[in-house]
Amino acid sequence: MEKRPSTSKGSKKRLRRFLLRYYPPGIILEYEHKGKRRTKPIDLLDLSEHTDVEVLINVIIRQEPLISERRRPILRSLIEKLSSKLETKSTGNYSLAKVLQAHILPLTNCAFNKSGSQFITGSYDRTCKLWDTETGKEVLKLDGHKNVVYAIAFNNPFGDRIATGSFDKLCNIWDAKTGKLLHTLQGHSKEIVCVSFDTQGDVLATGSTDNTAILWDAENGKTLHVLEAHSAELVSLHFNTDGNLLVTGSFDNTAVIWDVTTGQRMHVLEGHSGEISSTQFNFAGDLVVSGSIDSTVKIWDVPTGKCVNTLEGHEDEILDVCFNSTGSLIASGSADGTTRIFSTMTGQQKHCLAGHDGEISKVSFNPQGTLLITASSDKTVRVWEVETGKCLNVLTGHTDEIFSCAFNYDGSTIITGYLFMLPDCTLLVHKI
């Protein structure tokens, strides 16, 4: 066992609270250091019903200086909650709970806060709206952009800030409690199409059709770094779990891995013969997955920037890719109307999910990794069992192609957004 690291009397780190991360299982320590809020994860990826909880607690207290012996009871309670959650099985039996007349013009995106208690929507009507998931009521209307609000994000796990990226070339940061506009970030020369906070909520990344990404200080709104390497518009960006790396995907057929602290380019991921549509880090941060209109998915080794596997099988463009929460599986959605699930380790295809009558625009695993949802231009969302590849549910009620879908944090709720030009644009909320 490792010895407990020593802490000097002058240490200013103060534990504020514990946050649970159910999937993948872990405990997040929120603490203050030099006047700033920080988080530190304790990963419990091997936690199961067979884990000796007391032994695990002893190891955590011994190794983590922020946790004192007096925190043992709350630590025990948290680990027991995690264990209980892991034993919960989902049937995929979702039903329509809410139909929200969300905006007067088409939706562009939707996203949950960490707990799933609230979600946000962006729209061509130039606004972002905050909603209460349980009641379906509008909580806030964030109005201030002069063009389409295309990209939106919470600063999860905190959920007290919202970023909106717009075709007006600006990104706004809002207070999620009051709706107050905190910062307007100006620096891009063309439309902003993707935004993301790092896991600490300290840094915001914006990607644009001007071929650049910009890193911003989320607290004061100042520019940290302008990331210039791509020769065509950006379509994707994603922080790793630690928040020290960013990957960007572009229509120039490449993805780039960046050092967030220095703004320096680490690797250019070259190998696709077509435009990149989607990129993502795995949870461990040692792999990146990329999807392309060349009909392939590639897995890249982060330390070296080398391609370690090319996943084939699709007959048309790849429109979206994602890892499951532990990074052991990859899902790819394609314009060929199918979704495929691959083993990350071996690259072997586990399932080809066929059933949609149109292209797949979005794929997403539930937090437990047991279910996968696919959104399609055939006006349906399908819920699939990952282990068997069986379709468990078809979510209907949409009147146009579905562009976005997402699980909430515990996987009990799905939101789906679709284009419906007249008389309004609608969002559906499905619950178990």
mmCIF file with all atom_site columns, C-alpha atoms in Angstrom, residues 213-299:
data_model
loop_
_atom_site.group_PDB
_atom_site.id
_atom_site.type_symbol
_atom_site.label_atom_id
_atom_site.label_alt_id
_atom_site.label_comp_id
_atom_site.label_asym_id
_atom_site.label_entity_id
_atom_site.label_seq_id
_atom_site.pdbx_PDB_ins_code
_atom_site.Cartn_x
_atom_site.Cartn_y
_atom_site.Cartn_z
_atom_site.occupancy
_atom_site.B_iso_or_equiv
_atom_site.pdbx_formal_charge
_atom_site.auth_seq_id
_atom_site.auth_comp_id
_atom_site.auth_asym_id
_atom_site.auth_atom_id
_atom_site.pdbx_PDB_model_num
ATOM 1  C CA . ALA A 1 213 ? -10.473 26.897 -31.444 1.00 0.00 ? 213 ALA A CA 1
ATOM 2  C CA . ILE A 1 214 ? -10.038 29.326 -28.567 1.00 0.00 ? 214 ILE A CA 1
ATOM 3  C CA . LEU A 1 215 ? -9.427  28.521 -24.898 1.00 0.00 ? 215 LEU A CA 1
ATOM 4  C CA . TRP A 1 216 ? -10.945 31.036 -22.462 1.00 0.00 ? 216 TRP A CA 1
ATOM 5  C CA . ASP A 1 217 ? -10.666 31.630 -18.733 1.00 0.00 ? 217 ASP A CA 1
ATOM 6  C CA . ALA A 1 218 ? -14.233 30.860 -17.685 1.00 0.00 ? 218 ALA A CA 1
ATOM 7  C CA . GLU A 1 219 ? -13.956 32.982 -14.544 1.00 0.00 ? 219 GLU A CA 1
ATOM 8  C CA . ASN A 1 220 ? -12.871 36.297 -16.074 1.00 0.00 ? 220 ASN A CA 1
ATOM 9  C CA . GLY A 1 221 ? -13.668 35.747 -19.764 1.00 0.00 ? 221 GLY A CA 1
ATOM 10 C CA . LYS A 1 222 ? -10.123 36.414 -20.964 1.00 0.00 ? 222 LYS A CA 1
ATOM 11 C CA . THR A 1 223 ? -8.472  34.599 -23.863 1.00 0.00 ? 223 THR A CA 1
ATOM 12 C CA . LEU A 1 224 ? -5.952  31.966 -22.795 1.00 0.00 ? 224 LEU A CA 1
ATOM 13 C CA . HIS A 1 225 ? -4.872  30.522 -26.150 1.00 0.00 ? 225 HIS A CA 1
ATOM 14 C CA . VAL A 1 226 ? -5.897  30.625 -29.801 1.00 0.00 ? 226 VAL A CA 1
ATOM 15 C CA . LEU A 1 227 ? -5.430  27.154 -31.297 1.00 0.00 ? 227 LEU A CA 1
ATOM 16 C CA . GLU A 1 228 ? -4.425  27.338 -34.953 1.00 0.00 ? 228 GLU A CA 1
ATOM 17 C CA . ALA A 1 229 ? -3.550  24.202 -36.885 1.00 0.00 ? 229 ALA A CA 1
ATOM 18 C CA . HIS A 1 230 ? -6.563  23.248 -38.989 1.00 0.00 ? 230 HIS A CA 1
ATOM 19 C CA . SER A 1 231 ? -7.059  24.323 -42.603 1.00 0.00 ? 231 SER A CA 1
ATOM 20 C CA . ALA A 1 232 ? -10.842 23.932 -42.595 1.00 0.00 ? 232 ALA A CA 1
ATOM 21 C CA . GLU A 1 233 ? -13.732 24.519 -40.204 1.00 0.00 ? 233 GLU A CA 1
ATOM 22 C CA . LEU A 1 234 ? -13.911 22.769 -36.830 1.00 0.00 ? 234 LEU A CA 1
ATOM 23 C CA . VAL A 1 235 ? -16.870 20.511 -36.117 1.00 0.00 ? 235 VAL A CA 1
ATOM 24 C CA . SER A 1 236 ? -15.912 18.834 -32.853 1.00 0.00 ? 236 SER A CA 1
ATOM 25 C CA . LEU A 1 237 ? -13.972 19.442 -29.656 1.00 0.00 ? 237 LEU A CA 1
ATOM 26 C CA . HIS A 1 238 ? -13.683 17.471 -26.435 1.00 0.00 ? 238 HIS A CA 1
ATOM 27 C CA . PHE A 1 239 ? -11.653 17.734 -23.201 1.00 0.00 ? 239 PHE A CA 1
ATOM 28 C CA . ASN A 1 240 ? -10.119 14.679 -21.588 1.00 0.00 ? 240 ASN A CA 1
ATOM 29 C CA . THR A 1 241 ? -11.200 13.735 -18.056 1.00 0.00 ? 241 THR A CA 1
ATOM 30 C CA . ASP A 1 242 ? -8.313  15.590 -16.396 1.00 0.00 ? 242 ASP A CA 1
ATOM 31 C CA . GLY A 1 243 ? -8.972  18.714 -18.456 1.00 0.00 ? 243 GLY A CA 1
ATOM 32 C CA . ASN A 1 244 ? -5.333  19.104 -19.496 1.00 0.00 ? 244 ASN A CA 1
ATOM 33 C CA . LEU A 1 245 ? -5.851  17.963 -23.104 1.00 0.00 ? 245 LEU A CA 1
ATOM 34 C CA . LEU A 1 246 ? -8.298  18.954 -25.843 1.00 0.00 ? 246 LEU A CA 1
ATOM 35 C CA . VAL A 1 247 ? -9.034  17.193 -29.116 1.00 0.00 ? 247 VAL A CA 1
ATOM 36 C CA . THR A 1 248 ? -10.448 19.056 -32.108 1.00 0.00 ? 248 THR A CA 1
ATOM 37 C CA . GLY A 1 249 ? -11.887 17.542 -35.284 1.00 0.00 ? 249 GLY A CA 1
ATOM 38 C CA . SER A 1 250 ? -12.076 19.346 -38.607 1.00 0.00 ? 250 SER A CA 1
ATOM 39 C CA . PHE A 1 251 ? -13.299 19.177 -42.174 1.00 0.00 ? 251 PHE A CA 1
ATOM 40 C CA . ASP A 1 252 ? -9.603  19.131 -43.177 1.00 0.00 ? 252 ASP A CA 1
ATOM 41 C CA . ASN A 1 253 ? -9.686  15.335 -42.518 1.00 0.00 ? 253 ASN A CA 1
ATOM 42 C CA . THR A 1 254 ? -7.577  15.616 -39.334 1.00 0.00 ? 254 THR A CA 1
ATOM 43 C CA . ALA A 1 255 ? -7.983  15.771 -35.579 1.00 0.00 ? 255 ALA A CA 1
ATOM 44 C CA . VAL A 1 256 ? -5.512  17.584 -33.342 1.00 0.00 ? 256 VAL A CA 1
ATOM 45 C CA . ILE A 1 257 ? -4.610  16.969 -29.686 1.00 0.00 ? 257 ILE A CA 1
ATOM 46 C CA . TRP A 1 258 ? -3.688  20.138 -27.765 1.00 0.00 ? 258 TRP A CA 1
ATOM 47 C CA . ASP A 1 259 ? -1.997  20.861 -24.448 1.00 0.00 ? 259 ASP A CA 1
ATOM 48 C CA . VAL A 1 260 ? -4.544  23.050 -22.632 1.00 0.00 ? 260 VAL A CA 1
ATOM 49 C CA . THR A 1 261 ? -2.008  24.674 -20.291 1.00 0.00 ? 261 THR A CA 1
ATOM 50 C CA . THR A 1 262 ? 0.367   25.869 -23.010 1.00 0.00 ? 262 THR A CA 1
ATOM 51 C CA . GLY A 1 263 ? -1.940  25.936 -26.031 1.00 0.00 ? 263 GLY A CA 1
ATOM 52 C CA . GLN A 1 264 ? 0.659   23.923 -27.929 1.00 0.00 ? 264 GLN A CA 1
ATOM 53 C CA . ARG A 1 265 ? -0.227  21.322 -30.539 1.00 0.00 ? 265 ARG A CA 1
ATOM 54 C CA . MET A 1 266 ? 0.806   17.854 -29.349 1.00 0.00 ? 266 MET A CA 1
ATOM 55 C CA . HIS A 1 267 ? -0.256  15.623 -32.233 1.00 0.00 ? 267 HIS A CA 1
ATOM 56 C CA . VAL A 1 268 ? -1.964  15.892 -35.590 1.00 0.00 ? 268 VAL A CA 1
ATOM 57 C CA . LEU A 1 269 ? -4.028  12.741 -36.125 1.00 0.00 ? 269 LEU A CA 1
ATOM 58 C CA . GLU A 1 270 ? -3.742  12.071 -39.853 1.00 0.00 ? 270 GLU A CA 1
ATOM 59 C CA . GLY A 1 271 ? -5.155  9.038  -41.628 1.00 0.00 ? 271 GLY A CA 1
ATOM 60 C CA . HIS A 1 272 ? -8.785  9.697  -42.568 1.00 0.00 ? 272 HIS A CA 1
ATOM 61 C CA . SER A 1 273 ? -9.486  10.300 -46.257 1.00 0.00 ? 273 SER A CA 1
ATOM 62 C CA . GLY A 1 274 ? -12.601 12.374 -45.575 1.00 0.00 ? 274 GLY A CA 1
ATOM 63 C CA . GLU A 1 275 ? -13.898 15.091 -43.271 1.00 0.00 ? 275 GLU A CA 1
ATOM 64 C CA . ILE A 1 276 ? -14.013 14.404 -39.536 1.00 0.00 ? 276 ILE A CA 1
ATOM 65 C CA . SER A 1 277 ? -17.524 14.364 -38.075 1.00 0.00 ? 277 SER A CA 1
ATOM 66 C CA . SER A 1 278 ? -16.939 13.491 -34.413 1.00 0.00 ? 278 SER A CA 1
ATOM 67 C CA . THR A 1 279 ? -14.128 13.028 -31.868 1.00 0.00 ? 279 THR A CA 1
ATOM 68 C CA . GLN A 1 280 ? -13.954 11.972 -28.221 1.00 0.00 ? 280 GLN A CA 1
ATOM 69 C CA . PHE A 1 281 ? -11.487 10.940 -25.505 1.00 0.00 ? 281 PHE A CA 1
ATOM 70 C CA . ASN A 1 282 ? -12.105 7.777  -23.516 1.00 0.00 ? 282 ASN A CA 1
ATOM 71 C CA . PHE A 1 283 ? -12.469 8.107  -19.738 1.00 0.00 ? 283 PHE A CA 1
ATOM 72 C CA . ALA A 1 284 ? -8.833  7.209  -19.041 1.00 0.00 ? 284 ALA A CA 1
ATOM 73 C CA . GLY A 1 285 ? -7.682  9.826  -21.533 1.00 0.00 ? 285 GLY A CA 1
ATOM 74 C CA . ASP A 1 286 ? -5.200  7.544  -23.288 1.00 0.00 ? 286 ASP A CA 1
ATOM 75 C CA . LEU A 1 287 ? -7.304  7.020  -26.421 1.00 0.00 ? 287 LEU A CA 1
ATOM 76 C CA . VAL A 1 288 ? -9.216  9.205  -28.883 1.00 0.00 ? 288 VAL A CA 1
ATOM 77 C CA . VAL A 1 289 ? -11.898 7.961  -31.258 1.00 0.00 ? 289 VAL A CA 1
ATOM 78 C CA . SER A 1 290 ? -12.709 9.740  -34.512 1.00 0.00 ? 290 SER A CA 1
ATOM 79 C CA . GLY A 1 291 ? -15.455 9.231  -37.073 1.00 0.00 ? 291 GLY A CA 1
ATOM 80 C CA . SER A 1 292 ? -15.274 10.396 -40.664 1.00 0.00 ? 292 SER A CA 1
ATOM 81 C CA . ILE A 1 293 ? -17.281 10.683 -43.850 1.00 0.00 ? 293 ILE A CA 1
ATOM 82 C CA . ASP A 1 294 ? -14.786 8.149  -45.270 1.00 0.00 ? 294 ASP A CA 1
ATOM 83 C CA . SER A 1 295 ? -17.011 5.527  -43.539 1.00 0.00 ? 295 SER A CA 1
ATOM 84 C CA . THR A 1 296 ? -14.359 4.516  -40.994 1.00 0.00 ? 296 THR A CA 1
ATOM 85 C CA . VAL A 1 297 ? -13.763 4.936  -37.284 1.00 0.00 ? 297 VAL A CA 1
ATOM 86 C CA . LYS A 1 298 ? -10.205 5.282  -36.030 1.00 0.00 ? 298 LYS A CA 1
ATOM 87 C CA . ILE A 1 299 ? -8.738  4.769  -32.556 1.00 0.00 ? 299 ILE A CA 1
#
